[in-house]
PDB file of N, CA and C in Angstrom:
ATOM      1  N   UNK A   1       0.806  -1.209   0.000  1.00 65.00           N
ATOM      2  CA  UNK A   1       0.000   0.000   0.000  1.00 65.00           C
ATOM      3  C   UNK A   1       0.845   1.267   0.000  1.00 65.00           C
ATOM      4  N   UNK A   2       1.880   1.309   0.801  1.00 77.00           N
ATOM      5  CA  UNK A   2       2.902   2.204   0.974  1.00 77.00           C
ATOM      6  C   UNK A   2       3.652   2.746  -0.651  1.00 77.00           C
ATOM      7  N   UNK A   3       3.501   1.901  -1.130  1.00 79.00           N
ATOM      8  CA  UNK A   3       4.379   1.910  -2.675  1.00 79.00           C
ATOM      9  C   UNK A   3       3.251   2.416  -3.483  1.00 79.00           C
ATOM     10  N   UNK A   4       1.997   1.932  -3.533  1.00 75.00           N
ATOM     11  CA  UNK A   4       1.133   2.083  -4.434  1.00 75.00           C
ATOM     12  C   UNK A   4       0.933   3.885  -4.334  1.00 75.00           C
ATOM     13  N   UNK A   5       0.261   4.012  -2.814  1.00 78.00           N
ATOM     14  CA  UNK A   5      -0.158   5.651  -2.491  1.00 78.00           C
ATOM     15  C   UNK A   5       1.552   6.503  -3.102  1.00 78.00           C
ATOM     16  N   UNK A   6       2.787   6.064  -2.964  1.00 82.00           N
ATOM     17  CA  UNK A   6       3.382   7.223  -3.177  1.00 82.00           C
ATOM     18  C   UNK A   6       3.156   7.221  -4.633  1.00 82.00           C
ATOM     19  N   UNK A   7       2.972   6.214  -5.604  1.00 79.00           N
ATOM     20  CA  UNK A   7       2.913   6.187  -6.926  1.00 79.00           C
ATOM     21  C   UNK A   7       1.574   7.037  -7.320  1.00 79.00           C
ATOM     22  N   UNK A   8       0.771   6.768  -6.735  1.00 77.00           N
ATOM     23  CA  UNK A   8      -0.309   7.755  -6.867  1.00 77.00           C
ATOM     24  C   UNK A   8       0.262   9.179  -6.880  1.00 77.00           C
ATOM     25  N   UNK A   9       0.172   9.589  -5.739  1.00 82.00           N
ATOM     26  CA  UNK A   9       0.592  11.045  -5.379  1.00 82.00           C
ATOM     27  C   UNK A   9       2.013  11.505  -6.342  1.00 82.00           C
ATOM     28  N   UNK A  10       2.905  10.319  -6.937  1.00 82.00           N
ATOM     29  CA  UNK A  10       3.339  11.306  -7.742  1.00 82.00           C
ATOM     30  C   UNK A  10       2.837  11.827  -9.497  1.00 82.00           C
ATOM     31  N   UNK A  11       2.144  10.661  -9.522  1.00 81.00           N
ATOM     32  CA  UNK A  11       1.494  10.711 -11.032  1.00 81.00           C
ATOM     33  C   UNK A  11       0.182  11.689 -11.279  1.00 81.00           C
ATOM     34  N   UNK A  12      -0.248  11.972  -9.872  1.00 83.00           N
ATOM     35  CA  UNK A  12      -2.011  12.453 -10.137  1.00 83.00           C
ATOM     36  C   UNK A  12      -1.543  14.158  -9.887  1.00 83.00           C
ATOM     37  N   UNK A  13      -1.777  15.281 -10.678  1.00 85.00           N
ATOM     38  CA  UNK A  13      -2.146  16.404  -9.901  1.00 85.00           C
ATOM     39  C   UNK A  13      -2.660  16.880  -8.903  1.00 85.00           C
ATOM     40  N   UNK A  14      -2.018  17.737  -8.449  1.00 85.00           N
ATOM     41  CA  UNK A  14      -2.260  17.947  -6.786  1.00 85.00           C
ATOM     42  C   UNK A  14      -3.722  18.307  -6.519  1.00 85.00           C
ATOM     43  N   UNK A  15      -4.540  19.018  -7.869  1.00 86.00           N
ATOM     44  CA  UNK A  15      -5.770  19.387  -7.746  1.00 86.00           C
ATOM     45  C   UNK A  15      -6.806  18.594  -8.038  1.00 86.00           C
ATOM     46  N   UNK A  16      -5.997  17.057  -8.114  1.00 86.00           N
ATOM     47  CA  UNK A  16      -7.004  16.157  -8.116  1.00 86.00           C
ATOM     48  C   UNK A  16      -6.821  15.101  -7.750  1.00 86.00           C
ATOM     49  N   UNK A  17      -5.879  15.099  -6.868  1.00 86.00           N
ATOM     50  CA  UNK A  17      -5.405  14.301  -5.902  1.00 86.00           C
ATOM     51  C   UNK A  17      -6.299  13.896  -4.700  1.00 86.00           C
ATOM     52  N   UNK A  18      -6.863  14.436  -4.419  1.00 87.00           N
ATOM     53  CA  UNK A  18      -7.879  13.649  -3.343  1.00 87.00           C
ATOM     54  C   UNK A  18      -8.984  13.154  -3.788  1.00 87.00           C
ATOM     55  N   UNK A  19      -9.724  13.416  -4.663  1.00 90.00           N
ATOM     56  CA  UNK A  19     -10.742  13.123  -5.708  1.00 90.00           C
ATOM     57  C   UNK A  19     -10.488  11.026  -5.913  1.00 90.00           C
ATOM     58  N   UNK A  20      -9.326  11.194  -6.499  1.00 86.00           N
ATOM     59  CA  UNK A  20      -8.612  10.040  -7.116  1.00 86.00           C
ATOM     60  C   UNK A  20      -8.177   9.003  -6.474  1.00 86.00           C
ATOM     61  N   UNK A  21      -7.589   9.356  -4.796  1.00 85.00           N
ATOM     62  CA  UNK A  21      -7.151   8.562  -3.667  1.00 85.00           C
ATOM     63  C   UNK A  21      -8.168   8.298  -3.198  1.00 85.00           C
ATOM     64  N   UNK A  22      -9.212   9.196  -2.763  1.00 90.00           N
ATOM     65  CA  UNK A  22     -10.444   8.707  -2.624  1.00 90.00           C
ATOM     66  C   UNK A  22     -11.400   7.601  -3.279  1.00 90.00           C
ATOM     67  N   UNK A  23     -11.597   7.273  -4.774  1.00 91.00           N
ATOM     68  CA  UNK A  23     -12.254   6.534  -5.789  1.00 91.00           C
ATOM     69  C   UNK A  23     -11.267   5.576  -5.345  1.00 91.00           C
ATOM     70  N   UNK A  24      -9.876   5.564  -5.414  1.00 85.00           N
ATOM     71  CA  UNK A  24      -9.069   4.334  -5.351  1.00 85.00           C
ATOM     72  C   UNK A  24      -9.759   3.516  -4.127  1.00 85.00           C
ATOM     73  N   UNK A  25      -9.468   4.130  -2.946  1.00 88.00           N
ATOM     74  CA  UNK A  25      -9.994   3.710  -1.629  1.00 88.00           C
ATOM     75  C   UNK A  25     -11.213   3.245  -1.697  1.00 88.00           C
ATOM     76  N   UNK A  26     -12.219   3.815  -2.313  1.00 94.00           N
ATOM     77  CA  UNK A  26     -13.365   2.990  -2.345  1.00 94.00           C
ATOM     78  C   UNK A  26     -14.057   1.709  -3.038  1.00 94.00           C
ATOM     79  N   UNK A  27     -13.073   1.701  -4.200  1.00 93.00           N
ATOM     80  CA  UNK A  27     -12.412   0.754  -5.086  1.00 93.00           C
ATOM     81  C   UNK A  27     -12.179  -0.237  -4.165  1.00 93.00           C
ATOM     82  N   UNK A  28     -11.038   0.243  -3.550  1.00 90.00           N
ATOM     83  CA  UNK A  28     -10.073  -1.027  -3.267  1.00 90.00           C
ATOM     84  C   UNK A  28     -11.417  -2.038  -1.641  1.00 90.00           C
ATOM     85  N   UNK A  29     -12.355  -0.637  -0.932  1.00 95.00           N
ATOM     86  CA  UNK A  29     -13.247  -0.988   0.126  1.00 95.00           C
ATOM     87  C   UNK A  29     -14.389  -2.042  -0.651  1.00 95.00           C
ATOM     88  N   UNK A  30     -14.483  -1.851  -1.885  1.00 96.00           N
ATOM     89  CA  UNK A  30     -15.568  -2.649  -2.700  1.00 96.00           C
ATOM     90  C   UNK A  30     -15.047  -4.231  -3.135  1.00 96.00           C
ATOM     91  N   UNK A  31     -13.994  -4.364  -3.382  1.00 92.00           N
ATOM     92  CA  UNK A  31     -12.995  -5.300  -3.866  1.00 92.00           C
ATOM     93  C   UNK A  31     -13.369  -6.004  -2.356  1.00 92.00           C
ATOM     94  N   UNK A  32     -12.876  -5.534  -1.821  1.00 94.00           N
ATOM     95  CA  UNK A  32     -12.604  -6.442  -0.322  1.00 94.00           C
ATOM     96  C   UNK A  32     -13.951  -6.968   0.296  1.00 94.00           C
ATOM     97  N   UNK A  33     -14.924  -5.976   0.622  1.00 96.00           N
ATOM     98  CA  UNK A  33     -16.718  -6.639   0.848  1.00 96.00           C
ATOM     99  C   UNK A  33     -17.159  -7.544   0.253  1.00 96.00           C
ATOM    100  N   UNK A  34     -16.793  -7.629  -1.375  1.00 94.00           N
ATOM    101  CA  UNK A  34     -16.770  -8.921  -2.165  1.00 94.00           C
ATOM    102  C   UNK A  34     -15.685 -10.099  -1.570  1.00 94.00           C
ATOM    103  N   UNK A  35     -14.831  -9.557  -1.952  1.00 91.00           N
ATOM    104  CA  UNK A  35     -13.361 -10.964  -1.693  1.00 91.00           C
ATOM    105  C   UNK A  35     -13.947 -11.583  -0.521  1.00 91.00           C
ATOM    106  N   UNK A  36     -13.990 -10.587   0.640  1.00 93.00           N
ATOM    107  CA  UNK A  36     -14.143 -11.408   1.892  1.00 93.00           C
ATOM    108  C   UNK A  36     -15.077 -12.633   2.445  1.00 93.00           C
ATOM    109  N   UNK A  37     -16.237 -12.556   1.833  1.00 95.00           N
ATOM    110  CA  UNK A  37     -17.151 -13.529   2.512  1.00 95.00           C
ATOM    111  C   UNK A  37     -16.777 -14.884   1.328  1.00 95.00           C
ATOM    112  N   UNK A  38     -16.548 -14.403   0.233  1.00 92.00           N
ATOM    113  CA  UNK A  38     -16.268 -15.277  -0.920  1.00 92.00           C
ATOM    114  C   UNK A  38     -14.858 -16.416  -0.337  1.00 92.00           C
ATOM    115  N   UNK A  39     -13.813 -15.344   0.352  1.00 92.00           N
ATOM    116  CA  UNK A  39     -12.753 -15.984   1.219  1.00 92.00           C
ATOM    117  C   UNK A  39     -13.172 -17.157   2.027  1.00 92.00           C
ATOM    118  N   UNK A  40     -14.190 -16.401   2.654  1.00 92.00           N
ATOM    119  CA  UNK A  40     -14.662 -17.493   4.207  1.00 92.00           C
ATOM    120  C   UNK A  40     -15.137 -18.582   3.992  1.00 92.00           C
ATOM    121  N   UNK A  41     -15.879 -18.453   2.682  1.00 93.00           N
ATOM    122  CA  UNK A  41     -16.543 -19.381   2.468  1.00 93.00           C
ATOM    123  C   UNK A  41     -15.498 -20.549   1.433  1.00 93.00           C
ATOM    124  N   UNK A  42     -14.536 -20.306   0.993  1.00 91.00           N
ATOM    125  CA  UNK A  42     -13.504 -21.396   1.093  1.00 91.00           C
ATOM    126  C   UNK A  42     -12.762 -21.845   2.042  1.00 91.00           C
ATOM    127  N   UNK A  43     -12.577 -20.904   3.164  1.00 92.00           N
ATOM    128  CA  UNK A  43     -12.013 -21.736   3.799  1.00 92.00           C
ATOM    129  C   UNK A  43     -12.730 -22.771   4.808  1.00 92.00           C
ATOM    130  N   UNK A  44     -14.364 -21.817   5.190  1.00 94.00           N
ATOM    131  CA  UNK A  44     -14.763 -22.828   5.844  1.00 94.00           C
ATOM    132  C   UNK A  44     -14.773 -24.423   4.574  1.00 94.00           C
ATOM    133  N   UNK A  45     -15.521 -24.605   3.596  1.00 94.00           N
ATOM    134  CA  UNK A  45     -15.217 -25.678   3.126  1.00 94.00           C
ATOM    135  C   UNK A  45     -13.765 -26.518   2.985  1.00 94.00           C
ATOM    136  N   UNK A  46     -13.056 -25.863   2.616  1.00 92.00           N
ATOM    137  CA  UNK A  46     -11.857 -26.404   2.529  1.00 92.00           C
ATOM    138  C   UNK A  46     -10.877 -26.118   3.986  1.00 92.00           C
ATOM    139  N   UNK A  47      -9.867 -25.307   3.605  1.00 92.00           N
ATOM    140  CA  UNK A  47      -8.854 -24.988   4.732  1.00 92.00           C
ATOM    141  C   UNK A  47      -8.307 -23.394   4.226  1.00 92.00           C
ATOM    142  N   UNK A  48      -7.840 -23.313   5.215  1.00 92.00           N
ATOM    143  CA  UNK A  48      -6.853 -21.530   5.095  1.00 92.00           C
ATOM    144  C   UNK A  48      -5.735 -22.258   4.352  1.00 92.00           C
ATOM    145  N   UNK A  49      -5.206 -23.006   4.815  1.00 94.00           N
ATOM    146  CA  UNK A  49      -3.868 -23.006   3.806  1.00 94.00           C
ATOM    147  C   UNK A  49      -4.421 -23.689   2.197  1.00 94.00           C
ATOM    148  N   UNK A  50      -5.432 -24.119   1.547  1.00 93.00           N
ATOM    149  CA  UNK A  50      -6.035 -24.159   0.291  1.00 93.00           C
ATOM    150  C   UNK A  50      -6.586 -22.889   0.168  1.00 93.00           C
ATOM    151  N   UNK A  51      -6.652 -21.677   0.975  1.00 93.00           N
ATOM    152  CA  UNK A  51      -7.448 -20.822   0.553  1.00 93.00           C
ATOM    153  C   UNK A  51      -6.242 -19.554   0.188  1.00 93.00           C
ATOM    154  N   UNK A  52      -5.482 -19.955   1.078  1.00 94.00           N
ATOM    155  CA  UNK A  52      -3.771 -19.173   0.563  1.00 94.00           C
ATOM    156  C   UNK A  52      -3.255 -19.200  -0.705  1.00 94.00           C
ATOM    157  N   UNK A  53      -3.096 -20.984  -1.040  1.00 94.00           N
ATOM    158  CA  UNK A  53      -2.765 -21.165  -1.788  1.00 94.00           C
ATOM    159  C   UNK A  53      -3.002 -20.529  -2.872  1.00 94.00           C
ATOM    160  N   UNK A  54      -4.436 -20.693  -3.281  1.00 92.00           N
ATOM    161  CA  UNK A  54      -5.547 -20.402  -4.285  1.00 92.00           C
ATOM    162  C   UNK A  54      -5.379 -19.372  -4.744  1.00 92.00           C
ATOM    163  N   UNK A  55      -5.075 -17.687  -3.418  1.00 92.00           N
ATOM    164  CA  UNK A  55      -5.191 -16.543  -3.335  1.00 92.00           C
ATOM    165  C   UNK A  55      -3.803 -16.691  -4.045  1.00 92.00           C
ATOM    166  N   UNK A  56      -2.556 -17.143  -3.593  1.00 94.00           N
ATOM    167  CA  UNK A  56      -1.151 -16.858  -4.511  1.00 94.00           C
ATOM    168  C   UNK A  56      -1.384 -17.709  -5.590  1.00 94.00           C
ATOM    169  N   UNK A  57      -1.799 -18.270  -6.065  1.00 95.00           N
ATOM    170  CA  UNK A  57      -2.146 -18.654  -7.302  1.00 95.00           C
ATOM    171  C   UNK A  57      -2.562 -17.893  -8.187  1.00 95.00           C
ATOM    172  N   UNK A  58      -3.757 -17.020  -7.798  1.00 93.00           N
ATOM    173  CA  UNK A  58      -4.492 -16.148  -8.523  1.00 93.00           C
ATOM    174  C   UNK A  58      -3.051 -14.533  -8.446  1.00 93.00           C
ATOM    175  N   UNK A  59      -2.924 -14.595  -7.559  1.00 92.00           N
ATOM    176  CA  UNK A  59      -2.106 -13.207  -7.456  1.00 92.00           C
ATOM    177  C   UNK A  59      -1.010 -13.457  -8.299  1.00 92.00           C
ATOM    178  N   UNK A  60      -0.243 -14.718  -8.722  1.00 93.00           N
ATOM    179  CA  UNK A  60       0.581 -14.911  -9.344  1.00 93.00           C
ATOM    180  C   UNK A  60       0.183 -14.641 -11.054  1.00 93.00           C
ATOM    181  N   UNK A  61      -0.646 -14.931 -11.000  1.00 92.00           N
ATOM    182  CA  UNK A  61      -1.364 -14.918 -12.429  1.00 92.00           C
ATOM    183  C   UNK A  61      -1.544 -14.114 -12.615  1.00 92.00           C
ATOM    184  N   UNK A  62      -2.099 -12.997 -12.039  1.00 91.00           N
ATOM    185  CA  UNK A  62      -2.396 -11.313 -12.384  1.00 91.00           C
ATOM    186  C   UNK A  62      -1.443 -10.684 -12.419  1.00 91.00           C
ATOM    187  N   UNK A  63      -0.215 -11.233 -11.800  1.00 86.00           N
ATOM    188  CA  UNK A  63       0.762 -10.205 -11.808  1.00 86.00           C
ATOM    189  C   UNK A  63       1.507  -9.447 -13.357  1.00 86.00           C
ATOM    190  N   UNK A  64       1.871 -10.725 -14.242  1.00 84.00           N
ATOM    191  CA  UNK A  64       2.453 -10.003 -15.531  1.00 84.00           C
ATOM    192  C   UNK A  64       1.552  -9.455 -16.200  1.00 84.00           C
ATOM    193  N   UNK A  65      -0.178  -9.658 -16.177  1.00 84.00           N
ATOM    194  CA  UNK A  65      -0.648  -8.412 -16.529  1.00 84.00           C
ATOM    195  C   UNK A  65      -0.562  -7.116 -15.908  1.00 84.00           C
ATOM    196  N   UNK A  66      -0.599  -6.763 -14.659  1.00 78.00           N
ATOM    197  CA  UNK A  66       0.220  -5.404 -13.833  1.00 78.00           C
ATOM    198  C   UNK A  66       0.844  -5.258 -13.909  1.00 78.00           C
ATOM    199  N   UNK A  67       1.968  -5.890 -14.276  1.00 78.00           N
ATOM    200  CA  UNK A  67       3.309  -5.150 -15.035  1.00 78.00           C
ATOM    201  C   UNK A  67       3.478  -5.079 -16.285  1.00 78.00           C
ATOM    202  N   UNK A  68       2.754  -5.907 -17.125  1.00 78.00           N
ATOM    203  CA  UNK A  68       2.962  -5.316 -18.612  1.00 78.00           C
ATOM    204  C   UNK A  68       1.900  -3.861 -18.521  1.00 78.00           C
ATOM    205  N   UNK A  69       0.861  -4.203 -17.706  1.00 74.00           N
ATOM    206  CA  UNK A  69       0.147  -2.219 -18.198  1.00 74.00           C
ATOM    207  C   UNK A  69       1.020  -1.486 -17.622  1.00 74.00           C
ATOM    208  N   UNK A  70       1.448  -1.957 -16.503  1.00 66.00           N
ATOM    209  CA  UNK A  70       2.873  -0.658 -15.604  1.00 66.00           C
ATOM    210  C   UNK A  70       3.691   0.094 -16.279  1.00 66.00           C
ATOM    211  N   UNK A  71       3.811  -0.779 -17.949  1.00 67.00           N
ATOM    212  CA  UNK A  71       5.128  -1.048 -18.412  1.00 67.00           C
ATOM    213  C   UNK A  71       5.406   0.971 -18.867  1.00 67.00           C
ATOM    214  N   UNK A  72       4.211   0.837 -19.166  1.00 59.00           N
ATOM    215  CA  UNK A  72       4.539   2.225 -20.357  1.00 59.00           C
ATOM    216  C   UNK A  72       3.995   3.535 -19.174  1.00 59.00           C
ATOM    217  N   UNK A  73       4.002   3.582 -17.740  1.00 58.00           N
ATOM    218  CA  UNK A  73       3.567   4.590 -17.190  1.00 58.00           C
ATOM    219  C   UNK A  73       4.921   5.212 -16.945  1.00 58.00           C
ATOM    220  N   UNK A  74       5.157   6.263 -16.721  1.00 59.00           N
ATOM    221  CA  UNK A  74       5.957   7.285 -16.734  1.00 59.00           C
ATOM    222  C   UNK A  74       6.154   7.670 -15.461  1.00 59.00           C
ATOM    223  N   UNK A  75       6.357   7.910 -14.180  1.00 56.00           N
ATOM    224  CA  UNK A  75       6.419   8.661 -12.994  1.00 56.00           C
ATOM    225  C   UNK A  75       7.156   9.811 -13.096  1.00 56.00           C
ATOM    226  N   UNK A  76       6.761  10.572 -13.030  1.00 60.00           N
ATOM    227  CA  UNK A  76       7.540  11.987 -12.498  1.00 60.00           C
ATOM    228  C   UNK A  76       6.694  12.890 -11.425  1.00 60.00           C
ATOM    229  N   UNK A  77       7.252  13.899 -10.963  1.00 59.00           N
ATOM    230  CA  UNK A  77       6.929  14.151  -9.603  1.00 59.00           C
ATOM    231  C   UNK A  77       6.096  15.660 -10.396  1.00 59.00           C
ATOM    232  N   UNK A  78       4.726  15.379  -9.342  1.00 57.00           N
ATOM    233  CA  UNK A  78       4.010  16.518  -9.559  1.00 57.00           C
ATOM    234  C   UNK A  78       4.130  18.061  -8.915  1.00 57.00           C
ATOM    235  N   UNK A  79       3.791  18.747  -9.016  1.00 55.00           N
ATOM    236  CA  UNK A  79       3.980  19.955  -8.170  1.00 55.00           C
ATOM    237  C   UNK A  79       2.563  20.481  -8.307  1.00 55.00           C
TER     238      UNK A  79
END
């Protein structure tokens, strides 16, 4: 999270910088109300460590698409 917010704040304009951290945050609060019960409910059937697994499975898989879109963003520091 630490990495993501400074990447934010340096890519977004300052005058629309809270606008944007905000949508992210609620984003990321919507993602999780879903994930979570969807979570529980594997592990109650199965186990936490099949439900780990599963989760780095999937996270592994998404990853070279987040870095191939990463690929072409630019960072420089806003003012």
């Amino acid at each position: 999270y630490p990495i993501q917010s400074d990447t934010l704040n340096r890519m977004i304009p300052s005058a629309q910088r809270a606008t944007i951290i905000s949508v992210n945050s609620m984003a990321f609060s919507v993602f999780m109300v879903l994930l979570f019960p969807i979570a529980g409910a594997v592990a109650d059937v199965s186990s936490l460590e099949n439900l780990f697994l599963g989760l780095g499975i999937v996270i592994l898989g998404i990853l070279p698409f987040v870095f191939r879109s990463a690929g072409g963003i630019e960072i420089t520091e806003k003012e």
